[in-house]
PDB file of C-alpha atoms in Angstrom:
ATOM      1  CA  SER C   1     -12.580   7.705  21.593  1.00 69.00           C
ATOM      2  CA  LYS C   2     -12.320   4.015  20.406  1.00 73.00           C
ATOM      3  CA  THR C   3     -14.122   0.718  21.442  1.00 76.00           C
ATOM      4  CA  ASN C   4     -13.347  -2.771  20.637  1.00 77.00           C
ATOM      5  CA  ARG C   5     -16.096  -5.253  19.526  1.00 74.00           C
ATOM      6  CA  LYS C   6     -14.834  -8.031  18.174  1.00 77.00           C
ATOM      7  CA  THR C   7     -10.901  -9.255  18.975  1.00 77.00           C
ATOM      8  CA  GLY C   8      -9.595 -12.404  17.602  1.00 77.00           C
ATOM      9  CA  ALA C   9     -10.250 -11.692  14.133  1.00 80.00           C
ATOM     10  CA  SER C  10      -8.217 -12.824  11.371  1.00 80.00           C
ATOM     11  CA  ALA C  11      -5.173 -10.753  10.024  1.00 74.00           C
ATOM     12  CA  SER C  12      -5.207 -12.029   6.844  1.00 75.00           C
ATOM     13  CA  THR C  13      -8.182 -10.610   5.154  1.00 63.00           C
ATOM     14  CA  GLY C  14      -8.405  -7.636   2.699  1.00 69.00           C
ATOM     15  CA  ASN C  15     -12.373  -6.142   3.733  1.00 87.00           C
ATOM     16  CA  TRP C  16     -14.839  -6.137   5.199  1.00 92.00           C
ATOM     17  CA  CYS C  17     -18.805  -6.003   4.027  1.00 95.00           C
ATOM     18  CA  ALA C  18     -21.384  -4.922   7.365  1.00 96.00           C
ATOM     19  CA  ALA C  19     -25.227  -3.922   6.760  1.00 97.00           C
ATOM     20  CA  ALA C  20     -27.906  -3.093   8.942  1.00 97.00           C
ATOM     21  CA  PHE C  21     -30.370  -5.932   9.848  1.00 97.00           C
ATOM     22  CA  GLY C  22     -33.698  -4.470  12.136  1.00 94.00           C
ATOM     23  CA  ASP C  23     -31.501  -3.484  15.829  1.00 94.00           C
ATOM     24  CA  ALA C  24     -28.729  -5.935  14.328  1.00 95.00           C
ATOM     25  CA  ILE C  25     -24.919  -5.171  12.765  1.00 96.00           C
ATOM     26  CA  ILE C  26     -23.578  -8.079  10.661  1.00 97.00           C
ATOM     27  CA  ALA C  27     -20.046  -8.250   9.398  1.00 96.00           C
ATOM     28  CA  THR C  28     -18.678 -10.631   6.866  1.00 95.00           C
ATOM     29  CA  ASN C  29     -14.841 -11.387   6.111  1.00 93.00           C
ATOM     30  CA  TYR C  30     -15.059 -13.857   3.953  1.00 94.00           C
ATOM     31  CA  LEU C  31     -12.725 -16.448   6.249  1.00 92.00           C
ATOM     32  CA  ASP C  32     -14.450 -15.418  10.022  1.00 93.00           C
ATOM     33  CA  ASN C  33     -17.985 -16.240  10.915  1.00 95.00           C
ATOM     34  CA  VAL C  34     -20.261 -14.349   9.955  1.00 96.00           C
ATOM     35  CA  GLN C  35     -20.561 -12.073  12.475  1.00 95.00           C
ATOM     36  CA  SER C  36     -23.978  -9.489  14.553  1.00 96.00           C
ATOM     37  CA  SER C  37     -24.728  -7.241  17.165  1.00 95.00           C
ATOM     38  CA  VAL C  38     -27.419  -5.752  19.092  1.00 92.00           C
ATOM     39  CA  SER C  39     -25.256  -4.527  21.184  1.00 86.00           C
ATOM     40  CA  GLY C  40     -21.575  -4.649  22.866  1.00 85.00           C
ATOM     41  CA  ALA C  41     -19.793  -7.218  20.800  1.00 88.00           C
ATOM     42  CA  LEU C  42     -19.570  -8.657  17.574  1.00 90.00           C
ATOM     43  CA  THR C  43     -19.778 -12.522  17.762  1.00 94.00           C
ATOM     44  CA  ASP C  44     -20.453 -15.824  15.319  1.00 94.00           C
ATOM     45  CA  LEU C  45     -24.107 -15.456  13.600  1.00 95.00           C
ATOM     46  CA  THR C  46     -25.536 -17.986  15.169  1.00 94.00           C
ATOM     47  CA  GLY C  47     -29.597 -19.598  15.174  1.00 94.00           C
ATOM     48  CA  THR C  48     -32.161 -22.367  12.876  1.00 95.00           C
ATOM     49  CA  GLY C  49     -28.523 -23.021  11.405  1.00 95.00           C
ATOM     50  CA  SER C  50     -25.412 -19.991  10.626  1.00 96.00           C
ATOM     51  CA  PRO C  51     -24.719 -18.469   6.803  1.00 97.00           C
ATOM     52  CA  PRO C  52     -21.625 -19.846   5.779  1.00 97.00           C
ATOM     53  CA  LYS C  53     -18.582 -17.386   5.736  1.00 97.00           C
ATOM     54  CA  ALA C  54     -18.838 -14.987   2.890  1.00 97.00           C
ATOM     55  CA  ARG C  55     -17.545 -11.263   0.996  1.00 96.00           C
ATOM     56  CA  LEU C  56     -20.542 -10.201   1.017  1.00 98.00           C
ATOM     57  CA  VAL C  57     -24.075  -9.025   3.181  1.00 98.00           C
ATOM     58  CA  ALA C  58     -26.628  -7.232   2.247  1.00 98.00           C
ATOM     59  CA  ALA C  59     -30.117  -6.336   3.603  1.00 98.00           C
ATOM     60  CA  ASN C  60     -33.090  -5.589   2.539  1.00 97.00           C
ATOM     61  CA  GLN C  61     -36.914  -7.084   2.051  1.00 93.00           C
ATOM     62  CA  ASN C  62     -36.479  -8.163   5.068  1.00 96.00           C
ATOM     63  CA  PHE C  63     -33.784 -10.547   4.296  1.00 98.00           C
ATOM     64  CA  VAL C  64     -30.115 -10.326   4.728  1.00 98.00           C
ATOM     65  CA  MET C  65     -28.181 -12.004   1.589  1.00 98.00           C
ATOM     66  CA  VAL C  66     -24.836 -13.349   1.863  1.00 98.00           C
ATOM     67  CA  ALA C  67     -22.982 -13.763  -1.115  1.00 98.00           C
ATOM     68  CA  ASP C  68     -20.043 -15.008  -2.380  1.00 98.00           C
ATOM     69  CA  TYR C  69     -19.609 -17.622   0.088  1.00 98.00           C
ATOM     70  CA  VAL C  70     -17.482 -21.456   0.820  1.00 96.00           C
ATOM     71  CA  ASN C  71     -20.151 -23.866   1.807  1.00 95.00           C
ATOM     72  CA  GLY C  72     -17.993 -27.289   1.340  1.00 92.00           C
ATOM     73  CA  GLY C  73     -17.118 -25.697  -1.437  1.00 95.00           C
ATOM     74  CA  THR C  74     -16.563 -22.650  -3.215  1.00 96.00           C
ATOM     75  CA  TYR C  75     -19.694 -20.305  -4.250  1.00 97.00           C
ATOM     76  CA  GLN C  76     -18.567 -17.724  -6.415  1.00 97.00           C
ATOM     77  CA  ASP C  77     -21.545 -16.237  -7.879  1.00 98.00           C
ATOM     78  CA  GLY C  78     -23.680 -17.585  -5.358  1.00 98.00           C
ATOM     79  CA  TRP C  79     -26.137 -15.929  -3.193  1.00 98.00           C
ATOM     80  CA  TRP C  80     -27.659 -17.494   0.376  1.00 98.00           C
ATOM     81  CA  CYS C  81     -30.865 -15.436   2.341  1.00 98.00           C
ATOM     82  CA  SER C  82     -31.620 -15.507   5.713  1.00 98.00           C
ATOM     83  CA  GLY C  83     -34.757 -16.789   6.524  1.00 98.00           C
ATOM     84  CA  ILE C  84     -37.831 -13.749   6.327  1.00 98.00           C
ATOM     85  CA  GLY C  85     -37.598 -11.653   9.123  1.00 97.00           C
ATOM     86  CA  ASN C  86     -35.145 -13.625  10.743  1.00 97.00           C
ATOM     87  CA  HIS C  87     -31.336 -12.909  10.951  1.00 97.00           C
ATOM     88  CA  THR C  88     -30.720 -16.026  11.905  1.00 97.00           C
ATOM     89  CA  SER C  89     -32.599 -18.651  10.608  1.00 97.00           C
ATOM     90  CA  TRP C  90     -30.514 -19.900   7.704  1.00 97.00           C
ATOM     91  CA  THR C  91     -31.530 -23.530   7.264  1.00 97.00           C
ATOM     92  CA  ALA C  92     -32.464 -23.279   3.372  1.00 97.00           C
ATOM     93  CA  ASN C  93     -36.295 -24.238   3.398  1.00 97.00           C
ATOM     94  CA  PRO C  94     -38.219 -22.292   1.289  1.00 97.00           C
ATOM     95  CA  LEU C  95     -41.199 -23.550   1.326  1.00 97.00           C
ATOM     96  CA  VAL C  96     -41.995 -22.730   5.235  1.00 97.00           C
ATOM     97  CA  THR C  97     -38.899 -19.935   6.541  1.00 97.00           C
ATOM     98  CA  GLN C  98     -37.486 -19.142   2.947  1.00 97.00           C
ATOM     99  CA  ALA C  99     -33.814 -18.900   4.243  1.00 98.00           C
ATOM    100  CA  THR C 100     -32.175 -20.608   0.696  1.00 98.00           C
ATOM    101  CA  ASN C 101     -29.591 -20.623  -1.321  1.00 98.00           C
ATOM    102  CA  GLY C 102     -28.756 -20.312  -5.750  1.00 97.00           C
ATOM    103  CA  ARG C 103     -25.592 -18.860  -8.605  1.00 98.00           C
ATOM    104  CA  LEU C 104     -26.173 -16.863  -9.930  1.00 98.00           C
ATOM    105  CA  LEU C 105     -25.001 -18.173 -13.739  1.00 97.00           C
ATOM    106  CA  ASP C 106     -25.990 -16.233 -16.472  1.00 95.00           C
ATOM    107  CA  VAL C 107     -23.050 -14.377 -16.972  1.00 96.00           C
ATOM    108  CA  PRO C 108     -19.715 -15.602 -15.760  1.00 96.00           C
ATOM    109  CA  GLY C 109     -17.198 -14.659 -12.687  1.00 97.00           C
ATOM    110  CA  PRO C 110     -18.079 -14.067  -9.519  1.00 98.00           C
ATOM    111  CA  ILE C 111     -20.442 -11.967  -7.580  1.00 98.00           C
ATOM    112  CA  LYS C 112     -17.975  -8.333  -6.887  1.00 98.00           C
ATOM    113  CA  ALA C 113     -20.730  -6.149  -5.180  1.00 98.00           C
ATOM    114  CA  LEU C 114     -24.546  -6.848  -3.126  1.00 98.00           C
ATOM    115  CA  VAL C 115     -26.443  -3.729  -2.296  1.00 98.00           C
ATOM    116  CA  PRO C 116     -30.021  -3.267  -1.407  1.00 97.00           C
ATOM    117  CA  PHE C 117     -31.609  -0.954  -4.162  1.00 97.00           C
ATOM    118  CA  LYS C 118     -34.901   0.100  -4.222  1.00 95.00           C
ATOM    119  CA  ASP C 119     -37.207  -3.100  -3.829  1.00 95.00           C
ATOM    120  CA  ALA C 120     -34.884  -6.088  -4.586  1.00 97.00           C
ATOM    121  CA  PHE C 121     -31.061  -6.235  -4.149  1.00 98.00           C
ATOM    122  CA  ILE C 122     -28.317  -5.814  -7.199  1.00 98.00           C
ATOM    123  CA  ALA C 123     -25.977  -8.068  -7.633  1.00 98.00           C
ATOM    124  CA  PHE C 124     -21.863  -6.434  -9.486  1.00 98.00           C
ATOM    125  CA  LYS C 125     -20.050  -8.532 -11.019  1.00 98.00           C
ATOM    126  CA  ASP C 126     -16.953  -7.595 -12.913  1.00 97.00           C
ATOM    127  CA  ASN C 127     -19.087  -7.143 -16.718  1.00 97.00           C
ATOM    128  CA  ALA C 128     -22.802  -7.522 -15.485  1.00 98.00           C
ATOM    129  CA  ILE C 129     -25.530  -6.176 -13.334  1.00 98.00           C
ATOM    130  CA  ILE C 130     -28.366  -8.203 -11.235  1.00 98.00           C
ATOM    131  CA  VAL C 131     -31.235  -7.629 -10.161  1.00 98.00           C
ATOM    132  CA  MET C 132     -32.216 -10.049  -7.842  1.00 98.00           C
ATOM    133  CA  GLU C 133     -36.124  -9.643  -6.606  1.00 97.00           C
ATOM    134  CA  TYR C 134     -38.977 -11.803  -4.113  1.00 97.00           C
ATOM    135  CA  ILE C 135     -41.299 -12.992  -6.054  1.00 97.00           C
ATOM    136  CA  GLY C 136     -41.832 -15.692  -3.166  1.00 96.00           C
ATOM    137  CA  PRO C 137     -42.168 -19.440  -1.664  1.00 96.00           C
ATOM    138  CA  PRO C 138     -40.273 -21.780  -4.464  1.00 95.00           C
ATOM    139  CA  LEU C 139     -37.575 -20.293  -5.203  1.00 95.00           C
ATOM    140  CA  VAL C 140     -37.788 -16.614  -3.531  1.00 97.00           C
ATOM    141  CA  TRP C 141     -35.459 -14.685  -5.593  1.00 98.00           C
ATOM    142  CA  SER C 142     -35.673 -14.168  -9.477  1.00 97.00           C
ATOM    143  CA  ALA C 143     -33.103 -12.849 -11.100  1.00 97.00           C
ATOM    144  CA  ARG C 144     -33.014 -10.597 -14.040  1.00 96.00           C
ATOM    145  CA  THR C 145     -29.099  -9.971 -15.717  1.00 97.00           C
ATOM    146  CA  VAL C 146     -30.100  -5.815 -17.128  1.00 96.00           C
ATOM    147  CA  HIS C 147     -26.511  -5.738 -18.036  1.00 95.00           C
ATOM    148  CA  ALA C 148     -23.748  -7.767 -19.616  1.00 96.00           C
ATOM    149  CA  SER C 149     -20.517  -6.224 -20.405  1.00 95.00           C
ATOM    150  CA  ILE C 150     -20.297  -3.517 -17.655  1.00 96.00           C
ATOM    151  CA  GLY C 151     -20.339  -4.096 -14.086  1.00 97.00           C
ATOM    152  CA  CYS C 152     -18.596  -2.937 -11.378  1.00 97.00           C
ATOM    153  CA  HIS C 153     -15.081  -4.720  -9.523  1.00 97.00           C
ATOM    154  CA  GLY C 154     -15.278  -4.032  -5.145  1.00 96.00           C
ATOM    155  CA  MET C 155     -17.599  -4.615  -2.870  1.00 96.00           C
ATOM    156  CA  HIS C 156     -17.496  -0.719  -2.138  1.00 97.00           C
ATOM    157  CA  GLY C 157     -17.442   0.400  -5.271  1.00 97.00           C
ATOM    158  CA  VAL C 158     -20.798   1.457  -5.398  1.00 98.00           C
ATOM    159  CA  ALA C 159     -23.267   4.118  -3.813  1.00 98.00           C
ATOM    160  CA  GLU C 160     -26.205   5.184  -3.414  1.00 97.00           C
ATOM    161  CA  LEU C 161     -28.123   8.305  -3.872  1.00 97.00           C
ATOM    162  CA  ARG C 162     -30.965   9.717  -4.139  1.00 95.00           C
ATOM    163  CA  GLY C 163     -32.023   7.161  -5.840  1.00 96.00           C
ATOM    164  CA  ILE C 164     -29.584   5.997  -7.555  1.00 97.00           C
ATOM    165  CA  LEU C 165     -26.453   3.454  -7.836  1.00 98.00           C
ATOM    166  CA  TYR C 166     -23.501   5.520  -8.740  1.00 98.00           C
ATOM    167  CA  PHE C 167     -21.062   2.724  -9.645  1.00 98.00           C
ATOM    168  CA  LEU C 168     -17.007   2.518 -11.056  1.00 96.00           C
ATOM    169  CA  HIS C 169     -16.543  -0.181 -13.740  1.00 96.00           C
ATOM    170  CA  SER C 170     -12.877  -0.419 -16.245  1.00 94.00           C
ATOM    171  CA  SER C 171     -14.746   1.143 -18.696  1.00 93.00           C
ATOM    172  CA  GLY C 172     -16.060   4.833 -16.787  1.00 94.00           C
ATOM    173  CA  VAL C 173     -18.508   5.639 -14.526  1.00 96.00           C
ATOM    174  CA  TYR C 174     -21.858   5.304 -14.504  1.00 97.00           C
ATOM    175  CA  ALA C 175     -25.500   5.706 -13.049  1.00 98.00           C
ATOM    176  CA  PHE C 176     -28.228   3.110 -12.102  1.00 97.00           C
ATOM    177  CA  ASP C 177     -31.621   4.331 -11.594  1.00 96.00           C
ATOM    178  CA  GLY C 178     -32.894   0.407 -11.413  1.00 93.00           C
ATOM    179  CA  ALA C 179     -33.631  -0.195 -15.437  1.00 92.00           C
ATOM    180  CA  ASN C 180     -30.878   2.210 -17.252  1.00 94.00           C
ATOM    181  CA  VAL C 181     -27.275   2.180 -16.616  1.00 96.00           C
ATOM    182  CA  ALA C 182     -26.126   6.128 -17.991  1.00 96.00           C
ATOM    183  CA  SER C 183     -22.211   7.459 -18.636  1.00 96.00           C
ATOM    184  CA  ILE C 184     -21.344  10.395 -16.514  1.00 96.00           C
ATOM    185  CA  GLY C 185     -17.582  10.535 -16.395  1.00 92.00           C
ATOM    186  CA  ASP C 186     -17.050  12.178 -19.665  1.00 91.00           C
ATOM    187  CA  PRO C 187     -14.950  14.979 -18.394  1.00 89.00           C
ATOM    188  CA  VAL C 188     -12.470  12.645 -15.559  1.00 89.00           C
ATOM    189  CA  GLU C 189     -12.813   8.864 -16.775  1.00 87.00           C
ATOM    190  CA  ASN C 190      -9.626   9.210 -18.619  1.00 86.00           C
ATOM    191  CA  THR C 191      -8.019  11.349 -15.744  1.00 88.00           C
ATOM    192  CA  MET C 192      -8.912   8.237 -13.081  1.00 91.00           C
ATOM    193  CA  LEU C 193      -8.477   4.960 -15.275  1.00 91.00           C
ATOM    194  CA  LEU C 194      -4.547   6.357 -16.067  1.00 88.00           C
ATOM    195  CA  LEU C 195      -4.572   6.552 -12.184  1.00 90.00           C
ATOM    196  CA  LEU C 196      -5.333   3.086 -11.662  1.00 91.00           C
ATOM    197  CA  ASN C 197      -3.866   1.747 -14.626  1.00 88.00           C
ATOM    198  CA  GLN C 198      -6.608   0.403 -16.674  1.00 87.00           C
ATOM    199  CA  ILE C 199      -6.360   2.617 -19.699  1.00 78.00           C
ATOM    200  CA  ASP C 200      -4.229   4.010 -22.436  1.00 68.00           C
ATOM    201  CA  ARG C 201      -5.911   6.965 -23.699  1.00 59.00           C
ATOM    202  CA  ASN C 202      -3.178   9.211 -24.657  1.00 58.00           C
ATOM    203  CA  ASN C 203      -0.004   9.050 -26.245  1.00 53.00           C
ATOM    204  CA  GLY C 204       1.739  11.797 -24.797  1.00 53.00           C
ATOM    205  CA  PRO C 205       5.644  11.409 -22.245  1.00 53.00           C
ATOM    206  CA  THR C 206       3.895  12.842 -18.588  1.00 59.00           C
ATOM    207  CA  GLN C 207       1.221   9.738 -18.641  1.00 63.00           C
ATOM    208  CA  THR C 208       0.666   8.535 -14.213  1.00 74.00           C
ATOM    209  CA  ILE C 209      -0.136   5.831 -13.317  1.00 81.00           C
ATOM    210  CA  ALA C 210      -0.668   5.751  -9.507  1.00 83.00           C
ATOM    211  CA  TYR C 211       1.189   2.348  -7.878  1.00 82.00           C
ATOM    212  CA  ASP C 212      -0.842  -0.306  -5.363  1.00 84.00           C
ATOM    213  CA  ALA C 213      -3.913   1.559  -6.535  1.00 87.00           C
ATOM    214  CA  ASP C 214      -6.871  -1.063  -8.000  1.00 91.00           C
ATOM    215  CA  ILE C 215      -9.759  -0.617  -9.204  1.00 94.00           C
ATOM    216  CA  ALA C 216     -10.743  -3.575  -6.913  1.00 94.00           C
ATOM    217  CA  ASN C 217     -10.429  -1.174  -3.835  1.00 93.00           C
ATOM    218  CA  VAL C 218     -12.498   2.047  -5.388  1.00 95.00           C
ATOM    219  CA  GLN C 219     -14.576   3.637  -2.755  1.00 96.00           C
ATOM    220  CA  VAL C 220     -18.072   5.113  -3.555  1.00 97.00           C
ATOM    221  CA  VAL C 221     -18.993   7.371  -0.754  1.00 97.00           C
ATOM    222  CA  CYS C 222     -22.373  10.199  -0.870  1.00 97.00           C
ATOM    223  CA  ASP C 223     -23.016  13.516   0.268  1.00 96.00           C
ATOM    224  CA  ASP C 224     -26.731  14.039   0.822  1.00 94.00           C
ATOM    225  CA  VAL C 225     -25.708  17.498   1.485  1.00 95.00           C
ATOM    226  CA  GLU C 226     -23.787  19.162  -1.421  1.00 95.00           C
ATOM    227  CA  ASN C 227     -25.697  15.389  -3.169  1.00 96.00           C
ATOM    228  CA  VAL C 228     -22.210  15.040  -4.226  1.00 97.00           C
ATOM    229  CA  VAL C 229     -21.083  11.178  -5.169  1.00 97.00           C
ATOM    230  CA  TRP C 230     -16.954  10.817  -4.044  1.00 98.00           C
ATOM    231  CA  PHE C 231     -15.209   8.084  -5.792  1.00 97.00           C
ATOM    232  CA  PHE C 232     -12.049   7.425  -3.116  1.00 97.00           C
ATOM    233  CA  PHE C 233      -8.425   5.953  -3.820  1.00 94.00           C
ATOM    234  CA  THR C 234      -5.045   5.445  -2.786  1.00 92.00           C
ATOM    235  CA  SER C 235      -1.432   4.608  -3.935  1.00 88.00           C
ATOM    236  CA  ARG C 236       1.736   4.256  -1.951  1.00 81.00           C
ATOM    237  CA  GLU C 237       4.889   4.696  -3.686  1.00 76.00           C
ATOM    238  CA  THR C 238       8.525   5.018  -2.520  1.00 70.00           C
ATOM    239  CA  ASN C 239       9.276   8.542  -0.943  1.00 68.00           C
ATOM    240  CA  PRO C 240      13.309   9.029  -3.247  1.00 66.00           C
ATOM    241  CA  ASN C 241      13.513  11.711  -0.391  1.00 66.00           C
ATOM    242  CA  TYR C 242      14.184   9.269   1.673  1.00 61.00           C
ATOM    243  CA  PRO C 243      16.854   7.050  -0.192  1.00 58.00           C
ATOM    244  CA  GLY C 244      19.521   4.258   2.447  1.00 58.00           C
ATOM    245  CA  GLU C 245      16.496   4.373   4.506  1.00 57.00           C
ATOM    246  CA  GLY C 246      15.148   1.555   4.063  1.00 57.00           C
ATOM    247  CA  THR C 247      11.056   1.006   2.379  1.00 61.00           C
ATOM    248  CA  GLU C 248       9.598   4.789   3.336  1.00 67.00           C
ATOM    249  CA  TYR C 249       6.314   5.100   1.073  1.00 71.00           C
ATOM    250  CA  SER C 250       4.591   8.552  -0.555  1.00 76.00           C
ATOM    251  CA  CYS C 251       0.928   7.554   0.012  1.00 86.00           C
ATOM    252  CA  LYS C 252      -1.961  10.175  -1.645  1.00 88.00           C
ATOM    253  CA  LEU C 253      -5.223   9.776  -1.439  1.00 92.00           C
ATOM    254  CA  TYR C 254      -6.804  10.789  -4.890  1.00 93.00           C
ATOM    255  CA  GLY C 255     -10.748  11.817  -4.872  1.00 95.00           C
ATOM    256  CA  PHE C 256     -12.885  12.943  -7.694  1.00 96.00           C
ATOM    257  CA  GLY C 257     -16.519  14.388  -6.913  1.00 96.00           C
ATOM    258  CA  TYR C 258     -19.939  14.178  -8.929  1.00 96.00           C
ATOM    259  CA  ASN C 259     -22.157  16.610  -8.492  1.00 95.00           C
ATOM    260  CA  VAL C 260     -25.439  14.924  -9.378  1.00 92.00           C
TER     261      VAL C 260
END
């Protein structure tokens, strides 16, 4: 059976992002107001101020943080955190509640993924990994760029298993332990990135690209029983078995599993 927790949300959104803070679920899709639910339907998150509309949300260290937000202007490289211990406190007051905001400017481009990791938040840009560590008032968070040429391209393109973050970049598959980035994709990255139309490293006549497959929509999930990290993406192409019958599609799901 299905339970509907939200009606009237924008039909134009490409993706939702969600996080758990205590017994509250917080969800955002960039076009609607940030939503929350402790039980029952999702409703606009309000309290002492409201969070801006945002593409990303994560929770860690007694804070909720949104990133890539709109608030009188578009701040794709911006982040905004709640007050400490209070997911309904959003009016900027870094000295008292510690709700505050800022931008990640050392490496250009929008924030593409935001995840909680150990005692920090990790912000990924297309070509950067930035560790955001809690330092308390008045700045509240410090931002440290640990890699300026490798990152992640989509909000669901990174996942954690046993204290390691696994993610896909246009140059390969990587693992990040909080200090070091290691390439783990040598056996499969040619095939995976070729399907995603990211590289062309072969000169043979049998090359295949997955139609409508987008590296920004790759989803990474972890099986913590079997210790496997899965990288999934889909394609959609016209099905030649149905000529003249309108638009018929052949859809495929590709999965690459990494046994840790």
